[in-house]
Coordinates of C-alpha atoms and ligand atoms in Angstrom, one line a residue:
M1 CA 74.4 146.2 95.1
R2 CA 73.0 143.6 97.4
L3 CA 73.3 140.1 95.8
T4 CA 70.0 139.0 97.2
R5 CA 68.3 141.8 95.2
Y6 CA 70.4 141.3 92.1
F7 CA 70.1 139.1 89.0
L8 CA 73.2 137.0 88.7
P9 CA 72.4 133.7 87.1
V10 CA 75.7 131.8 87.4
L11 CA 76.0 128.3 86.0
K12 CA 77.6 125.3 87.9
E13 CA 78.5 123.4 84.7
T14 CA 80.6 124.5 81.8
P15 CA 78.3 124.7 78.8
K16 CA 79.3 122.2 76.2
E17 CA 78.9 124.5 73.2
A18 CA 81.6 126.9 74.5
E19 CA 85.0 126.0 73.0
I20 CA 87.2 128.8 74.4
I21 CA 87.8 129.8 78.0
S22 CA 86.3 133.3 77.6
H23 CA 83.1 132.0 76.1
Q24 CA 82.8 129.4 78.9
L25 CA 83.4 131.9 81.6
M26 CA 81.1 134.5 80.1
L27 CA 78.3 131.9 80.2
R28 CA 79.2 130.5 83.6
A29 CA 79.5 133.9 85.3
G30 CA 76.2 135.1 83.9
L31 CA 77.5 137.8 81.6
I32 CA 75.7 136.8 78.4
K33 CA 73.0 134.6 77.2
Q34 CA 72.7 133.3 73.6
Q35 CA 69.5 134.2 71.9
A36 CA 70.1 132.9 68.3
A37 CA 73.2 132.0 66.3
G38 CA 75.7 134.8 66.9
S39 CA 73.2 136.9 69.0
Y40 CA 73.5 137.5 72.7
S41 CA 71.7 139.3 75.5
W42 CA 74.0 141.1 77.9
L43 CA 72.9 140.1 81.4
P44 CA 73.3 142.7 84.2
L45 CA 76.8 141.7 85.2
G46 CA 78.1 141.6 81.6
Y47 CA 76.3 144.8 80.8
R48 CA 78.1 146.6 83.6
V49 CA 81.4 145.5 82.1
L50 CA 80.3 146.5 78.6
M51 CA 79.3 150.0 79.7
K52 CA 82.6 150.5 81.5
V53 CA 84.4 149.5 78.3
Q54 CA 82.3 151.8 76.2
R55 CA 82.9 154.7 78.7
I56 CA 86.7 154.3 78.4
V57 CA 86.4 154.2 74.6
E58 CA 84.3 157.4 74.6
E59 CA 86.6 159.2 77.0
E60 CA 89.6 158.5 74.9
Q61 CA 87.8 159.4 71.6
N62 CA 86.7 162.7 73.2
R63 CA 90.2 163.4 74.5
A64 CA 91.6 163.0 71.0
G65 CA 89.0 165.5 69.6
A66 CA 86.4 163.2 68.1
I67 CA 82.8 164.1 68.6
E68 CA 80.1 161.6 69.5
L69 CA 76.7 161.3 67.7
L70 CA 74.4 158.4 67.0
M71 CA 73.3 157.0 63.7
P72 CA 70.5 154.4 63.2
T73 CA 71.2 150.7 62.7
L74 CA 69.0 150.4 59.6
Q75 CA 70.2 152.1 56.5
S76 CA 68.8 152.7 53.0
A77 CA 70.2 150.6 50.2
D78 CA 70.3 153.6 47.9
L79 CA 73.0 155.2 50.0
W80 CA 75.2 152.1 49.5
R81 CA 74.5 152.1 45.8
E82 CA 76.1 155.6 45.6
S83 CA 79.4 154.2 46.9
G84 CA 79.1 151.0 44.9
R85 CA 79.2 148.8 48.0
Y86 CA 75.6 147.6 47.9
D87 CA 76.5 144.9 45.4
A88 CA 80.1 144.5 46.4
Y89 CA 79.5 143.7 50.1
G90 CA 78.1 140.2 49.6
K91 CA 76.3 137.9 52.0
E92 CA 77.6 139.4 55.2
M93 CA 75.2 142.2 54.7
L94 CA 71.7 141.6 56.1
R95 CA 69.2 143.0 53.5
I96 CA 65.7 143.8 54.6
K97 CA 62.6 145.1 52.8
D98 CA 60.1 147.4 54.6
R99 CA 56.3 147.3 54.0
H100 CA 56.7 149.6 51.0
E101 CA 59.2 147.2 49.4
R102 CA 62.0 149.7 50.0
E103 CA 65.3 148.1 50.3
M104 CA 67.1 148.5 53.6
L105 CA 70.0 146.9 55.3
Y106 CA 71.2 146.5 58.9
G107 CA 74.5 148.5 58.9
P108 CA 77.7 146.4 59.0
T109 CA 79.6 149.8 59.1
N110 CA 78.8 153.4 58.5
E111 CA 81.1 155.1 56.0
E112 CA 78.3 155.9 53.6
M113 CA 75.9 157.3 56.2
I114 CA 78.5 159.5 57.8
T115 CA 79.6 160.8 54.4
D116 CA 76.0 161.7 53.7
I117 CA 75.8 163.6 57.0
F118 CA 79.1 165.3 56.2
R119 CA 78.0 166.4 52.7
S120 CA 74.7 167.7 54.0
Y121 CA 76.3 170.3 56.2
V122 CA 80.0 170.9 55.6
R123 CA 80.9 173.2 52.7
S124 CA 84.2 174.9 53.6
Y125 CA 87.8 173.8 54.4
K126 CA 87.4 176.1 57.5
D127 CA 85.1 173.5 59.1
L128 CA 87.9 170.9 59.0
P129 CA 89.3 168.9 60.6
L130 CA 86.3 166.9 61.7
N131 CA 86.0 163.5 63.4
L132 CA 82.6 162.1 64.2
Y133 CA 82.0 158.8 65.9
H134 CA 79.3 156.7 67.4
V135 CA 78.9 153.5 69.4
Q136 CA 76.2 151.4 67.8
W137 CA 75.2 147.8 67.1
K138 CA 76.3 146.4 63.8
F139 CA 75.1 143.3 62.0
R140 CA 77.3 141.1 59.8
D141 CA 76.0 137.7 58.7
E142 CA 79.2 135.9 59.5
V143 CA 79.7 132.5 57.8
R144 CA 80.8 131.1 61.1
P145 CA 79.8 133.0 64.2
R146 CA 81.6 131.4 67.1
F147 CA 83.3 131.9 70.5
G148 CA 80.4 133.9 71.9
A149 CA 80.8 137.7 71.8
M150 CA 84.2 137.2 70.2
R151 CA 82.7 136.6 66.7
S152 CA 79.0 137.3 66.8
R153 CA 76.6 138.5 64.1
E154 CA 75.2 141.4 66.1
F155 CA 77.9 143.3 67.9
L156 CA 78.6 146.7 69.4
M157 CA 81.2 148.7 67.6
K158 CA 82.7 152.2 68.1
D159 CA 83.3 153.6 64.7
A160 CA 84.9 157.0 64.1
Y161 CA 85.3 158.8 60.8
S162 CA 87.7 161.6 60.1
F163 CA 87.4 164.3 57.4
D164 CA 90.4 166.4 56.2
L165 CA 91.3 168.7 53.4
D166 CA 94.2 166.6 52.1
K167 CA 96.3 163.5 52.7
A168 CA 98.8 165.1 55.0
R169 CA 96.1 166.3 57.3
A170 CA 94.2 163.0 57.1
V171 CA 97.4 161.2 58.2
A172 CA 97.6 163.5 61.2
A173 CA 94.0 162.6 62.0
Y174 CA 95.0 159.0 61.7
H175 CA 97.8 159.5 64.1
R176 CA 95.4 161.0 66.7
M177 CA 93.3 157.9 66.5
F178 CA 96.3 155.6 66.6
V179 CA 97.5 157.2 69.9
A180 CA 93.9 157.3 71.3
Y181 CA 93.8 153.5 70.6
L182 CA 97.0 152.8 72.5
R183 CA 95.6 154.6 75.5
T184 CA 92.1 153.0 75.2
Y185 CA 93.3 149.4 75.3
W186 CA 95.9 150.2 78.0
R187 CA 93.2 151.7 80.2
M188 CA 91.2 148.4 79.9
G189 CA 94.3 146.5 81.1
L190 CA 94.9 145.1 77.6
T191 CA 98.2 145.0 75.7
A192 CA 97.1 145.7 72.1
I193 CA 99.8 145.9 69.5
P194 CA 99.2 147.9 66.3
M195 CA 100.1 145.8 63.3
R196 CA 100.2 146.6 59.6
A197 CA 97.0 145.2 58.2
E198 CA 95.1 144.5 55.0
T199 CA 92.1 146.8 54.4
G200 CA 89.4 144.4 53.2
P201 CA 86.0 145.8 52.1
I202 CA 86.6 149.2 53.8
G203 CA 89.4 150.0 51.4
G204 CA 92.5 152.2 51.4
D205 CA 96.2 151.7 51.7
L206 CA 97.2 152.6 55.3
S207 CA 95.8 150.4 58.0
H208 CA 96.6 148.9 61.4
E209 CA 94.9 146.2 63.3
F210 CA 95.2 146.4 67.1
I211 CA 95.9 142.9 68.3
V212 CA 95.8 141.2 71.7
L213 CA 98.0 138.1 71.7
A214 CA 96.1 135.0 72.7
D215 CA 96.4 131.3 71.6
T216 CA 92.7 131.3 70.8
G217 CA 93.0 134.3 68.5
E218 CA 91.9 134.0 64.9
S219 CA 94.7 135.9 63.3
G220 CA 98.3 134.8 62.8
V221 CA 100.7 137.7 63.7
F222 CA 104.4 138.5 63.7
C223 CA 106.0 141.2 65.8
H224 CA 108.9 142.5 67.8
A225 CA 108.8 141.5 71.4
D226 CA 109.6 145.0 72.7
L227 CA 106.2 146.1 71.6
L228 CA 104.7 144.1 74.4
S229 CA 106.3 146.3 77.1
K230 CA 106.4 149.8 75.5
P231 CA 105.2 152.6 77.7
I232 CA 101.8 154.1 76.6
P233 CA 101.5 157.9 75.9
G234 CA 100.1 159.7 78.9
A235 CA 96.8 161.5 79.5
D236 CA 98.7 164.8 79.0
T237 CA 99.4 164.0 75.4
D238 CA 98.7 167.1 73.3
F239 CA 96.2 165.8 70.7
R240 CA 96.3 169.2 68.9
G241 CA 100.0 168.8 68.3
D242 CA 102.0 166.6 66.0
L243 CA 101.9 163.0 67.1
S244 CA 103.9 161.5 64.2
A245 CA 107.0 161.0 66.5
I246 CA 104.9 158.7 68.8
V247 CA 103.5 156.8 65.9
S248 CA 106.8 156.3 64.2
D249 CA 108.3 155.2 67.5
W250 CA 105.7 152.4 67.6
T251 CA 105.7 151.5 63.9
S252 CA 109.5 151.4 63.7
L253 CA 109.3 148.0 65.5
Y254 CA 108.1 145.4 63.0
A255 CA 104.6 144.1 63.5
A256 CA 102.3 142.7 60.8
T257 CA 99.4 140.3 60.4
E258 CA 99.8 137.1 58.4
D259 CA 98.1 138.8 55.4
M260 CA 100.7 141.6 55.3
I261 CA 103.8 139.8 56.5
D262 CA 107.0 140.3 54.5
M263 CA 109.2 137.5 55.9
A264 CA 112.4 139.0 54.5
E265 CA 111.8 142.3 56.1
Y266 CA 110.7 140.8 59.3
E267 CA 113.8 138.6 59.6
A268 CA 116.0 141.5 58.6
S269 CA 114.6 144.0 61.1
V270 CA 113.9 141.8 64.2
P271 CA 116.7 139.9 65.9
E272 CA 116.0 136.2 66.3
D273 CA 115.5 136.3 70.1
K274 CA 113.0 139.2 69.7
R275 CA 110.7 137.5 67.1
I276 CA 107.2 136.7 68.2
S277 CA 105.1 134.6 65.9
A278 CA 101.8 134.0 67.6
R279 CA 98.0 134.1 67.4
G280 CA 96.0 137.3 68.2
I281 CA 92.6 138.8 68.6
E282 CA 91.8 141.9 66.5
V283 CA 90.2 144.3 68.9
G284 CA 90.2 147.3 66.6
Q285 CA 91.3 148.6 63.2
T286 CA 92.2 152.0 61.8
F287 CA 92.0 152.9 58.1
Y288 CA 93.0 155.8 55.9
F289 CA 91.3 155.6 52.5
G290 CA 91.4 159.0 51.0
T291 CA 88.5 159.9 48.7
K292 CA 87.2 156.3 48.2
Y293 CA 83.7 157.4 49.5
T294 CA 83.8 161.1 49.2
A295 CA 84.5 161.2 45.5
P296 CA 81.6 159.0 44.3
M297 CA 79.3 160.5 47.0
K298 CA 80.4 164.1 46.1
A299 CA 81.4 165.1 49.6
T300 CA 83.4 168.1 48.7
V301 CA 84.5 171.3 50.4
T302 CA 85.7 174.6 49.0
G303 CA 89.4 175.0 49.6
A304 CA 91.3 178.2 50.4
D305 CA 91.9 178.7 46.7
G306 CA 88.2 178.5 45.9
Q307 CA 88.5 175.0 44.3
E308 CA 86.0 172.2 45.2
V309 CA 87.9 169.2 46.5
A310 CA 86.8 165.8 47.7
V311 CA 87.8 165.4 51.4
H312 CA 90.1 162.7 52.6
M313 CA 88.7 160.2 55.1
G314 CA 89.7 157.6 57.6
S315 CA 87.7 155.3 59.7
Y316 CA 88.5 153.7 63.0
G317 CA 86.7 150.8 64.6
V318 CA 86.8 149.3 68.1
G319 CA 85.0 146.0 68.7
V320 CA 83.4 147.0 72.0
T321 CA 81.7 143.7 72.6
R322 CA 84.7 141.7 71.4
V323 CA 87.0 143.5 73.9
V324 CA 85.2 141.9 76.8
P325 CA 86.1 138.2 75.9
A326 CA 89.6 139.5 74.9
I327 CA 90.0 140.8 78.4
I328 CA 88.9 137.5 79.8
E329 CA 91.3 135.5 77.5
A330 CA 94.1 137.7 78.9
G331 CA 92.9 137.5 82.6
H332 CA 91.6 134.3 84.2
D333 CA 92.7 131.3 86.2
E334 CA 91.2 127.9 87.0
N335 CA 88.7 129.5 89.4
G336 CA 87.3 132.1 87.0
I337 CA 87.7 135.6 85.6
I338 CA 90.2 138.2 86.9
W339 CA 89.0 141.6 85.9
P340 CA 91.3 144.7 85.8
V341 CA 89.8 147.3 88.1
S342 CA 89.0 149.7 85.3
V343 CA 86.4 147.4 83.7
A344 CA 85.4 145.2 86.6
P345 CA 81.6 145.0 87.0
F346 CA 82.2 145.7 90.7
E347 CA 85.5 146.8 92.2
A348 CA 85.0 145.0 95.5
V349 CA 82.8 142.3 96.8
L350 CA 81.8 142.4 100.5
I351 CA 81.4 138.8 101.7
N352 CA 79.3 138.3 104.8
L353 CA 80.3 134.9 106.1
K354 CA 77.4 134.6 108.4
A355 CA 74.3 136.3 106.9
G356 CA 71.5 136.2 109.4
D357 CA 73.8 136.6 112.4
T358 CA 73.0 139.9 114.1
E359 CA 76.6 141.1 114.6
S360 CA 77.8 140.0 111.2
D361 CA 74.9 141.7 109.5
A362 CA 75.4 144.9 111.5
A363 CA 79.1 145.1 110.7
C364 CA 78.6 144.3 107.0
D365 CA 75.7 146.8 106.6
K366 CA 77.9 149.4 108.0
L367 CA 80.9 148.5 105.8
Y368 CA 78.6 148.4 102.8
A369 CA 77.4 152.0 103.5
E370 CA 81.0 153.1 103.9
L371 CA 82.0 151.5 100.6
N372 CA 79.2 153.4 98.9
T373 CA 80.2 156.7 100.5
A374 CA 83.8 156.1 99.5
G375 CA 82.7 155.8 95.9
I376 CA 83.7 152.2 95.5
D377 CA 81.6 150.1 93.2
A378 CA 80.7 147.3 95.6
L379 CA 78.7 144.1 95.5
Y380 CA 77.4 142.9 98.8
D381 CA 77.1 139.1 99.1
D382 CA 74.4 139.0 101.7
R383 CA 73.1 135.6 100.7
D384 CA 72.3 133.0 103.3
L385 CA 74.8 130.5 101.9
G386 CA 78.0 128.7 103.1
A387 CA 81.4 130.4 102.8
G388 CA 82.6 128.0 100.1
G389 CA 79.8 129.0 97.8
K390 CA 80.4 132.7 98.3
F391 CA 84.1 132.4 97.7
A392 CA 83.4 130.4 94.5
T393 CA 81.0 133.0 93.2
A394 CA 83.4 135.9 94.0
D395 CA 86.3 134.1 92.3
L396 CA 84.2 133.1 89.2
I397 CA 82.9 136.6 88.5
G398 CA 86.3 138.0 89.0
I399 CA 85.8 141.0 91.3
P400 CA 89.3 142.4 92.0
Y401 CA 89.0 142.6 95.8
Q402 CA 87.1 140.6 98.3
L403 CA 86.4 142.1 101.7
I404 CA 85.6 139.1 104.0
V405 CA 83.8 139.6 107.3
G406 CA 82.9 136.8 109.7
P407 CA 82.1 136.2 113.4
R408 CA 85.6 134.9 114.2
G409 CA 87.4 138.0 112.9
L410 CA 84.8 140.3 114.3
K411 CA 85.6 139.2 117.8
E412 CA 89.0 140.7 117.2
G413 CA 87.6 143.6 115.4
Q414 CA 89.2 142.4 112.2
A415 CA 88.3 141.8 108.5
E416 CA 90.2 140.3 105.6
I417 CA 91.0 141.5 102.1
K418 CA 91.7 139.0 99.4
H419 CA 93.3 140.1 96.2
R420 CA 91.7 138.1 93.4
K421 CA 94.7 138.4 91.0
T422 CA 97.5 137.3 93.3
G423 CA 95.5 135.4 96.0
E424 CA 97.3 137.5 98.6
R425 CA 95.3 138.0 101.8
E426 CA 95.6 140.8 104.4
T427 CA 94.0 140.9 107.8
L428 CA 93.3 144.4 109.1
P429 CA 91.3 146.3 111.6
I430 CA 87.7 146.6 110.3
G431 CA 87.8 150.4 110.6
G432 CA 90.7 150.6 108.2
A433 CA 89.3 148.2 105.6
V434 CA 87.5 150.7 103.3
G435 CA 90.4 153.2 103.3
R436 CA 92.8 150.4 102.4
L437 CA 90.5 149.3 99.5
K438 CA 90.3 152.8 98.3
S439 CA 94.0 153.1 98.2
L440 CA 94.3 149.9 96.3
I441 CA 91.6 150.6 93.8
E442 CA 92.0 154.3 92.9
P443 CA 95.4 154.1 91.1
Q444 CA 94.1 151.3 89.0
R445 CA 91.2 153.2 87.6
R446 CA 93.7 154.6 85.0
D447 CA 92.9 158.2 84.2
Q448 CA 89.2 157.8 84.6
A449 CA 87.5 161.1 83.9
Ligands
ATP501 P1 87.3 140.3 61.5 O1 88.5 140.3 60.6 O2 87.6 139.8 62.9 O3 86.1 139.6 60.9 P2 86.9 142.9 60.5 O4 88.3 143.2 60.1 O5 85.9 142.5 59.5 O6 86.9 141.8 61.7 P3 86.4 145.7 61.1 O7 85.6 146.1 59.9 O8 87.8 146.1 61.1 O9 86.2 144.1 61.3 O10 85.6 146.2 62.4 C1 86.1 146.9 63.5 C2 86.2 146.0 64.7 O11 84.9 145.4 65.0 C3 87.1 144.8 64.6 O12 88.5 145.2 64.8 C4 86.6 143.8 65.6 O13 87.2 144.2 66.9 C5 85.1 144.1 65.7 N1 84.4 143.1 65.0 C6 84.3 142.9 63.6 N2 83.6 141.8 63.3 C7 83.1 141.4 64.5 C8 82.2 140.3 64.9 N3 81.7 139.5 64.0 N4 82.0 140.1 66.2 C9 82.5 140.9 67.2 N5 83.3 141.9 66.9 C10 83.6 142.2 65.6
MG502 MG1 89.3 144.6 60.8

């Protein structure tokens, strides 16, 4: 993408309304624009990140055997009356009437609707297990929307729903999602720790929140330090096999949110020098809740013995839009964002230090074509602007590698690569630059399908 033909509205000043660094940087780098309280447009650069995040989520859901579909944002109130949640949900639910005075709502979550889909088609235990998911906008009329995309009213969520014949099989389905989540956040460059969690309005008795540690996080958390450096299950994990050993390996180290913390157990099981008491961002949550929805909504199947049984369900959310500020909270410096390669809007930025100069333009145009041929997502800063301004933009928007080309280096046939994260610079022959970038970038794409 040539920057002169792109739409990248970066801001010079830090907007006053933004309290935390990720919100400030998302506004300054032109990722989002506020449209109303808790409502944001995703501008082109931000949208690229969001789509890369969504793609990783989808790839890992698919790998774990979940099947993607798409449900609407508006739902009928009647469906929620069946489960009893229409009255129970309270003011967070946005209630709407259509022209025929029919009561509707903007979905805050989809347990009822997916249960309705399930009961419309599935009759036999032979059709199980089943896990259906979608990535769709949700609306929750939060009392205090704040911190930009971190806590907005309209937000993008991946929500998966598992259906199984009995509790043991439902727990196995829960384990598949648990391991998929470990891999999902790792692929985005995040360290997200599964912690025992309260279930809230979704219900049930088995739940984990996946938490990224950050001082600006809204949850208080307690965990064993070794969880921060545990190796993640590989892409070769057999999701058709038994994953309980992996899950108990993770859950045997203590980790709980402040709502669930048992201080005596925490202190007894975690040595003092391994105790982490910190703030965290909830980037996802998994629930097992048995027949909470399927019993009242009559979502039953015929078992092997011919008996009708209500199926056991779990649900599994990822805050797709919230993940983006969480990644920024975890990766930035005084000059701007530092994206991990796997979610970076562009993997490399080609900086032409003297746009308008015939030789510089020719060399950069050639490099830009080579970058495209090599399959590197590249931004080409071809603006007629001083070097300082270009470096500032590249640092602010956080592109992992800068390929810098100017008349002085060109005389020697050389270009420079700057690593955004470490600040390290390498000078190399211009002909080897794209190959070098490729070898730096490819391993960091992390199991990209
Ligand atoms: P929170 O406790 O932060 O309000 P929640 O527990 O109500 O979230 P869930 O029902 O577990 O949310 O939804 C799944 C995921 O959706 C959450 O883990 C979070 O990452 C994301 N999410 C929930 N509410 C919001 C919001 N208002 N803005 C952005 N993301 C959200
Ligand atoms: Mg939650």
